[in-house]
XYZ file of C-alpha atoms in Angstrom:
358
model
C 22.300 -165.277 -79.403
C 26.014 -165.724 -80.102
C 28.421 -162.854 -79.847
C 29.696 -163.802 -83.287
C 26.241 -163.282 -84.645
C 26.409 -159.930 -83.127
C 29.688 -159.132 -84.918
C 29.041 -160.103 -87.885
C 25.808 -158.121 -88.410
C 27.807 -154.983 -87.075
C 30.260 -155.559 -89.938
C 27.940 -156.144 -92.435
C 25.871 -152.995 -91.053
C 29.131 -150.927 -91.257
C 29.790 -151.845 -95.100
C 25.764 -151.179 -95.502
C 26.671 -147.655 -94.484
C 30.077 -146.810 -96.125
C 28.190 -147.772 -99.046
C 25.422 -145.701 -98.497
C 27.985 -142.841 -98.201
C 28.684 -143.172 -101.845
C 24.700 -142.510 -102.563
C 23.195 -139.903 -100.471
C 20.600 -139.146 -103.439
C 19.116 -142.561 -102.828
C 18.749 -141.714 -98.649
C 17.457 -138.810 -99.433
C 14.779 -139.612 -101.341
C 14.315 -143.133 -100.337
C 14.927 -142.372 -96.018
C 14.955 -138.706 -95.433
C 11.947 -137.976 -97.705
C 10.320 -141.141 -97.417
C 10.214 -143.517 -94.559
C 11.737 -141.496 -91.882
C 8.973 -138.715 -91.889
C 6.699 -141.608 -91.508
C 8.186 -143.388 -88.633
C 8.909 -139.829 -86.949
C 5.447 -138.132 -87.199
C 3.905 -141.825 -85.912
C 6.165 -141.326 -82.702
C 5.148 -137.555 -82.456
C 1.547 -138.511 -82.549
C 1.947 -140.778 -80.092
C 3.865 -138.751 -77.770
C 3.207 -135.496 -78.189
C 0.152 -135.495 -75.448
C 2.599 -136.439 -72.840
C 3.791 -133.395 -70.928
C 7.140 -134.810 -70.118
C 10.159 -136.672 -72.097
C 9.232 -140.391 -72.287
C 12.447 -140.692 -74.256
C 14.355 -139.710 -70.900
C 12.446 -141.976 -69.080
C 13.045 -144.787 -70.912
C 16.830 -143.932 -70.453
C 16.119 -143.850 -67.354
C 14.552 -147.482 -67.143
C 17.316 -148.916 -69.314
C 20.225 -147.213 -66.749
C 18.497 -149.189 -63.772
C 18.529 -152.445 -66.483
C 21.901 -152.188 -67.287
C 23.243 -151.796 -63.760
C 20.903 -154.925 -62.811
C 22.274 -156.515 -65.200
C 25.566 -156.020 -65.120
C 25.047 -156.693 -60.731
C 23.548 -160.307 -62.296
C 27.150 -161.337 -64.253
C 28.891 -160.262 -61.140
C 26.927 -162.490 -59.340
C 27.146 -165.544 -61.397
C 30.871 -166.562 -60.928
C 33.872 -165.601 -58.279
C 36.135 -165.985 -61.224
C 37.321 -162.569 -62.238
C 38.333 -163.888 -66.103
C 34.372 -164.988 -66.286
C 33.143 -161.764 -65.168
C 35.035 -159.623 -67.403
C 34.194 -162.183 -70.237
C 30.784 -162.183 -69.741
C 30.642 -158.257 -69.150
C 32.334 -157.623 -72.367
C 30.496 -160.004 -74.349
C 26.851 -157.836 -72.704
C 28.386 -154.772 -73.588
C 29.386 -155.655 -77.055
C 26.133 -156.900 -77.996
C 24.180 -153.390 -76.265
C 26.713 -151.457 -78.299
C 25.744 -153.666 -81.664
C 22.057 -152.968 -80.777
C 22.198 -149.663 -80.110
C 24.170 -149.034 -83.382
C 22.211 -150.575 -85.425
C 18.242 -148.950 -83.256
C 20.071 -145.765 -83.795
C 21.099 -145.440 -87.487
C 17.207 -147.035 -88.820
C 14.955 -144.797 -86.361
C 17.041 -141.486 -87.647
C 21.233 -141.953 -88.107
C 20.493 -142.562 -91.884
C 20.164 -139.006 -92.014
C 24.077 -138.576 -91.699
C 24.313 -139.883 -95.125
C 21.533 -137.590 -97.002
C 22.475 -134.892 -99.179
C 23.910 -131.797 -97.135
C 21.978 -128.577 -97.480
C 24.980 -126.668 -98.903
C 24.020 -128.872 -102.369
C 20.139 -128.819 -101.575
C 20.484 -125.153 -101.599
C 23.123 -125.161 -104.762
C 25.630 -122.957 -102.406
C 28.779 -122.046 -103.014
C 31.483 -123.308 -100.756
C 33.992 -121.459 -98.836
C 34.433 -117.756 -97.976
C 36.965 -115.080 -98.070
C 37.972 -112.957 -94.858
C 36.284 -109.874 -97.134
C 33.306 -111.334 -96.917
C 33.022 -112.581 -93.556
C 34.117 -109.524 -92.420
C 31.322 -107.511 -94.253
C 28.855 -109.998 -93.263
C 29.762 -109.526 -89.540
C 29.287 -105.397 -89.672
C 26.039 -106.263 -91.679
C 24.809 -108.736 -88.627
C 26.357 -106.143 -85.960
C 24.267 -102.902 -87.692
C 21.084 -105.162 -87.567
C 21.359 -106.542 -84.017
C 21.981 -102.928 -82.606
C 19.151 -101.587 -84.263
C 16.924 -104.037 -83.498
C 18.396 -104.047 -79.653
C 17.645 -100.224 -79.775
C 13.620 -101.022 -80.576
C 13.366 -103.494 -77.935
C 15.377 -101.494 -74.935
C 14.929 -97.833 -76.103
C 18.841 -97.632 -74.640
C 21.880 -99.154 -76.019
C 23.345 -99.924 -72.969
C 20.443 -102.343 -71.861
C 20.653 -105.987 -72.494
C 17.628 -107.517 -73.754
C 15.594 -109.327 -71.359
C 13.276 -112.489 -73.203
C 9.894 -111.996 -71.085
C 8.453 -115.007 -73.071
C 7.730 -118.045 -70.984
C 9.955 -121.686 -72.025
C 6.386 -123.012 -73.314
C 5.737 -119.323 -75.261
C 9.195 -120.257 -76.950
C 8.503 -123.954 -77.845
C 5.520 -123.169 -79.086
C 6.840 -120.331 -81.683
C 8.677 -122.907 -83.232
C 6.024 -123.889 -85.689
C 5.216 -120.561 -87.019
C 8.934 -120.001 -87.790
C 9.638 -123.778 -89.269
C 6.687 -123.654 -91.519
C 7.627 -119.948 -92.820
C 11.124 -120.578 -93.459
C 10.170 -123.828 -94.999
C 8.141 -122.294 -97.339
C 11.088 -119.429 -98.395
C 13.594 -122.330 -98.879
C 11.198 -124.573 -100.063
C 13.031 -127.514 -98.484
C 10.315 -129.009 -96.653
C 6.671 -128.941 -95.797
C 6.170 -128.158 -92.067
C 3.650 -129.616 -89.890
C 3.399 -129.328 -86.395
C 6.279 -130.529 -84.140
C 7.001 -130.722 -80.383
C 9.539 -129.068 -77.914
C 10.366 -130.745 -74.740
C 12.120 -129.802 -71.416
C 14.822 -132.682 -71.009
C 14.296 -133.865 -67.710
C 18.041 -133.832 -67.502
C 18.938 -130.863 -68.116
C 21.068 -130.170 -64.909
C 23.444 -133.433 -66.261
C 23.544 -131.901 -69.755
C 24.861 -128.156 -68.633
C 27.762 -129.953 -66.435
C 28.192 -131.858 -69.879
C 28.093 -128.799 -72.023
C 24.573 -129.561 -74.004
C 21.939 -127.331 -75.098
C 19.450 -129.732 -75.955
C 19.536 -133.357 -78.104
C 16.583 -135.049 -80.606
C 16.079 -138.630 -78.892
C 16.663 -140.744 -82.176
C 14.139 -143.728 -81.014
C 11.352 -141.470 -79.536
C 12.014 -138.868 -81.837
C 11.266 -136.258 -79.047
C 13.106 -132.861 -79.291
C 14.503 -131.794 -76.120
C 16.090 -128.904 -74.830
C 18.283 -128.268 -71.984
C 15.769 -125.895 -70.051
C 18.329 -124.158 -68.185
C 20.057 -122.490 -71.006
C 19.904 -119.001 -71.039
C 16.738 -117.699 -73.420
C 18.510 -115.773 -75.775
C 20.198 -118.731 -76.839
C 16.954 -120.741 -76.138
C 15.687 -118.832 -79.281
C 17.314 -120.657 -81.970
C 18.050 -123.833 -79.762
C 14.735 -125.119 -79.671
C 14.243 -125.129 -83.563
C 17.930 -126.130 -83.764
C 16.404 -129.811 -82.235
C 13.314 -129.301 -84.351
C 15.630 -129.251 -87.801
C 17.230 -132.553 -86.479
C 13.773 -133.816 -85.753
C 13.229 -133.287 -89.582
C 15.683 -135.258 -90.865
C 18.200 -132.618 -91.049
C 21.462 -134.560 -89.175
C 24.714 -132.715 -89.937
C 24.847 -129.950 -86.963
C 25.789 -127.131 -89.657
C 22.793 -127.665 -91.556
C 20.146 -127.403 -87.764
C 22.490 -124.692 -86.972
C 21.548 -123.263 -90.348
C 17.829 -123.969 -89.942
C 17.258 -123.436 -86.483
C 18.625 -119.571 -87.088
C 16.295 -119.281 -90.341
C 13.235 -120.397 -88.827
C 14.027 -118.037 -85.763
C 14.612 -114.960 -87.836
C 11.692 -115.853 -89.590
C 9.714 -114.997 -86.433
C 6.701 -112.095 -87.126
C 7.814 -110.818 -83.256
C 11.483 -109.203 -82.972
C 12.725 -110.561 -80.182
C 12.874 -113.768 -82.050
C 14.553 -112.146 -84.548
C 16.904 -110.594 -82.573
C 17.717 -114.223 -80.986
C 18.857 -115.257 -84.422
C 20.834 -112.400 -85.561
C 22.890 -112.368 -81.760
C 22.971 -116.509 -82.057
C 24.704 -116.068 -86.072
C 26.387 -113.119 -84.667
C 28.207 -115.242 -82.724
C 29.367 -117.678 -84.547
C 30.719 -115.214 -87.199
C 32.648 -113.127 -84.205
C 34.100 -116.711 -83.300
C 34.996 -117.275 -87.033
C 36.965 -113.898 -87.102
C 39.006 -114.441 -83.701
C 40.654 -117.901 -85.531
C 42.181 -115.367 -87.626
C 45.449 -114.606 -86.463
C 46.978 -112.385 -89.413
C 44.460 -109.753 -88.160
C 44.481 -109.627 -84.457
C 42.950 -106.416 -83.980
C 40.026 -107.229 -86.234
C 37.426 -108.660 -83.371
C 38.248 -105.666 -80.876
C 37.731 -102.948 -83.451
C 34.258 -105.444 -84.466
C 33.386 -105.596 -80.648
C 33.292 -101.290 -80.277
C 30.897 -100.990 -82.793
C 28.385 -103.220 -80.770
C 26.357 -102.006 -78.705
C 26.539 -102.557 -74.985
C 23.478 -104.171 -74.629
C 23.900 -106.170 -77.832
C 27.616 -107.113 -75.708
C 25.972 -108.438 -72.910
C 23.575 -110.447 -74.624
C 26.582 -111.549 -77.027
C 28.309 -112.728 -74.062
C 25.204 -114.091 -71.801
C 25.728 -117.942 -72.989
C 29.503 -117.565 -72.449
C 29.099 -116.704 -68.815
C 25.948 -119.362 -68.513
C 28.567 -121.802 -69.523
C 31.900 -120.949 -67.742
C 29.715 -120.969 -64.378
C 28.903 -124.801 -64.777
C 32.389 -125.663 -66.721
C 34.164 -128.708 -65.093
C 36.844 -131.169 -66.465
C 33.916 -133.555 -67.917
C 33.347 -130.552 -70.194
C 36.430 -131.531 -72.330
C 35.936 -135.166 -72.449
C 32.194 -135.090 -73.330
C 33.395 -132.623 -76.114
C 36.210 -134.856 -77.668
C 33.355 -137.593 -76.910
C 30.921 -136.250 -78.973
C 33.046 -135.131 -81.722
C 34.584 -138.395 -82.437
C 30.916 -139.427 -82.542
C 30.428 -136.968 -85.378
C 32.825 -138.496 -87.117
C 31.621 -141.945 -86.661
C 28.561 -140.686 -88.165
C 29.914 -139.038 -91.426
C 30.403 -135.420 -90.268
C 34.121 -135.874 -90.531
C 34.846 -132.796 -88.715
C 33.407 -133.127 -85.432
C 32.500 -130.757 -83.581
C 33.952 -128.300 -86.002
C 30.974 -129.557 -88.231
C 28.802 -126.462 -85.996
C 31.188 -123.902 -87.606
C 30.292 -124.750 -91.178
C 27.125 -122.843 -90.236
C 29.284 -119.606 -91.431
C 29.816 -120.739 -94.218
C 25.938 -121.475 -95.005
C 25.004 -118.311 -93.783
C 27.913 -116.297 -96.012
C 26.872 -118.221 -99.356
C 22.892 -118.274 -98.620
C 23.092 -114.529 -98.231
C 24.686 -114.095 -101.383
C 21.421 -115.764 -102.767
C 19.082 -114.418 -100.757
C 20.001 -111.514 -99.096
C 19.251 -112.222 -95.159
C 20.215 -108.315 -94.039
């Protein structure tokens, strides 16, 4: 088909979706409630007897196509000009596909209503109140540290085996689905990503395959952080797109866990991210150290366990995969990139206020 043809239906597709930015009650009802549960829970029953990722796979496949491909222009002229035409004109049209496979099997979701006004929360939060959330979080995850070790000073150690933490996922989706009463949970599947190696290098706990619809976690991750992780991937495999709102989830069904060391695993994960939220304060630059002696050394460790997972596979691809994936946010209506994860705070401070979480 023409590369014109190509172009045009990526224009038209991009005013299809800055208009459906102006009407995310319609996608919600109409995409996120309606035909994208349908289309994901067909791929789930299709794949979720197979062991391993076919999602990955099929990248897999499609890498070898691409490079034959691309081997197969090379081959077809000696003239430079014609190569890079032809090349560019491939690309375009795999980029134009791709855009438009990835937005109807799930990117749609970008463009739903955001949990903060599902959940009629508040926005925004004063340093008051993040700072009396934190010691809140920081009394909870030393107590419950203390009932796991018996000793302050010992980190906690997740005995639970990868498959024992994929498959707790359910019981804590369909529980905290039930308290928020945003969704009706049915079974849902956890899968090792067959890259994971690739994705620590690339700084990447785990992705939701948008055409398989296949959750999958980077296995290598450390457990504690595994936790909340592997319903983190489950929340996007519901429909739930914006990064704040399967932080949000993926902590809630965690701590809604019957066993504690679940629950621990979400109080140390939004521990965390509210520690992180104080340090960007820089009127108050005492205010994490005097947090940090109050924790526990045990709780420290465990605090600091991901951090040291990740500086030990850091490399200069780190950055660029960051900057990649936050402009690719953006391009998908979370206009604040990467930042989009902190928002969690902000869900966490303003759901509490409704429903007390400690």
């Amino acid at each position: 088909m023409k590369l014109r043809f190509y172009l045009l239906l990526f224009i038209l597709f991009q005013i299809g979706l800055k208009v459906c930015s102006y009407y995310p009650e319609v996608i919600d009802q109409y995409y996120s409630r309606g035909i994208y549960p349908l289309y994901s829970q067909l791929w789930q029953k299709l794949l979720t007897p197979i062991p391993f990722s076919v999602g990955d796979v099929l990248y897999f496949i499609l890498g070898i196509y691409l490079v034959y491909k691309y081997v197969q222009l090379y081959r077809e002229t000696n003239k430079w000009s014609t190569r890079l035409l032809h090349a560019t004109k491939f690309t375009v049209k795999c980029i134009v596909v791709f855009f438009l496979a990835f937005n109807l099997s799930w990117g749609l979701n970008n463009y739903r209503i955001p949990l903060v006004s599902t959940l009629q929360l508040e926005t925004g939060y004063t340093q008051e109140e993040l700072l009396s959330f934190t010691k809140r979080l920081i009394d909870k995850a030393n107590t419950q540290q203390l009932l796991l070790t018996q000793d302050s000073t010992k980190a906690v150690v997740v005995t639970q085996s990868l498959q024992e933490l994929y498959a707790a996922v359910d019981q804590g989706h369909y529980k905290a689905g039930k308290e928020t009463k945003l969704y009706q949970y049915t079974p849902h599947t956890v899968k090792s990503s067959l890259y994971s190696l690739p994705l620590t290098y690339m700084g990447f706990s785990g992705y939701l395959n948008p055409f398989t619809q296949e959750a999958q976690v980077n296995d290598m991750v450390p457990k504690i952080t595994m936790i909340v992780t592997a319903s983190h991937e489950v929340a996007h495999q519901l429909g739930y797109a914006h990064e704040s709102d399967a932080n949000f989830l993926g902590f809630r069904a965690a701590y809604a866990q019957d066993q504690l060391i679940y629950q621990y695993g979400a109080t140390i994960f939004a521990l965390r991210y509210c520690l992180n939220a104080i340090t960007y304060n820089e009127n108050e630059p005492m205010m994490f150290e005097d947090l940090f002696q109050t924790i526990h050394p045990g709780v420290q460790e465990n605090i600091m366990e991901p951090t040291v997972f990740w500086q030990s596979y850091k490399t200069i691809t780190d950055s660029f995969f960051k900057v990649f994936y936050g402009t690719f946010l953006k391009v998908n209506n979370q206009k604040e990139g990467i930042r989009s994860y902190n928002r969690f705070v902000d869900l966490l401070i303003n759901y509490d206020k409704q429903q007390p979480l400690y």
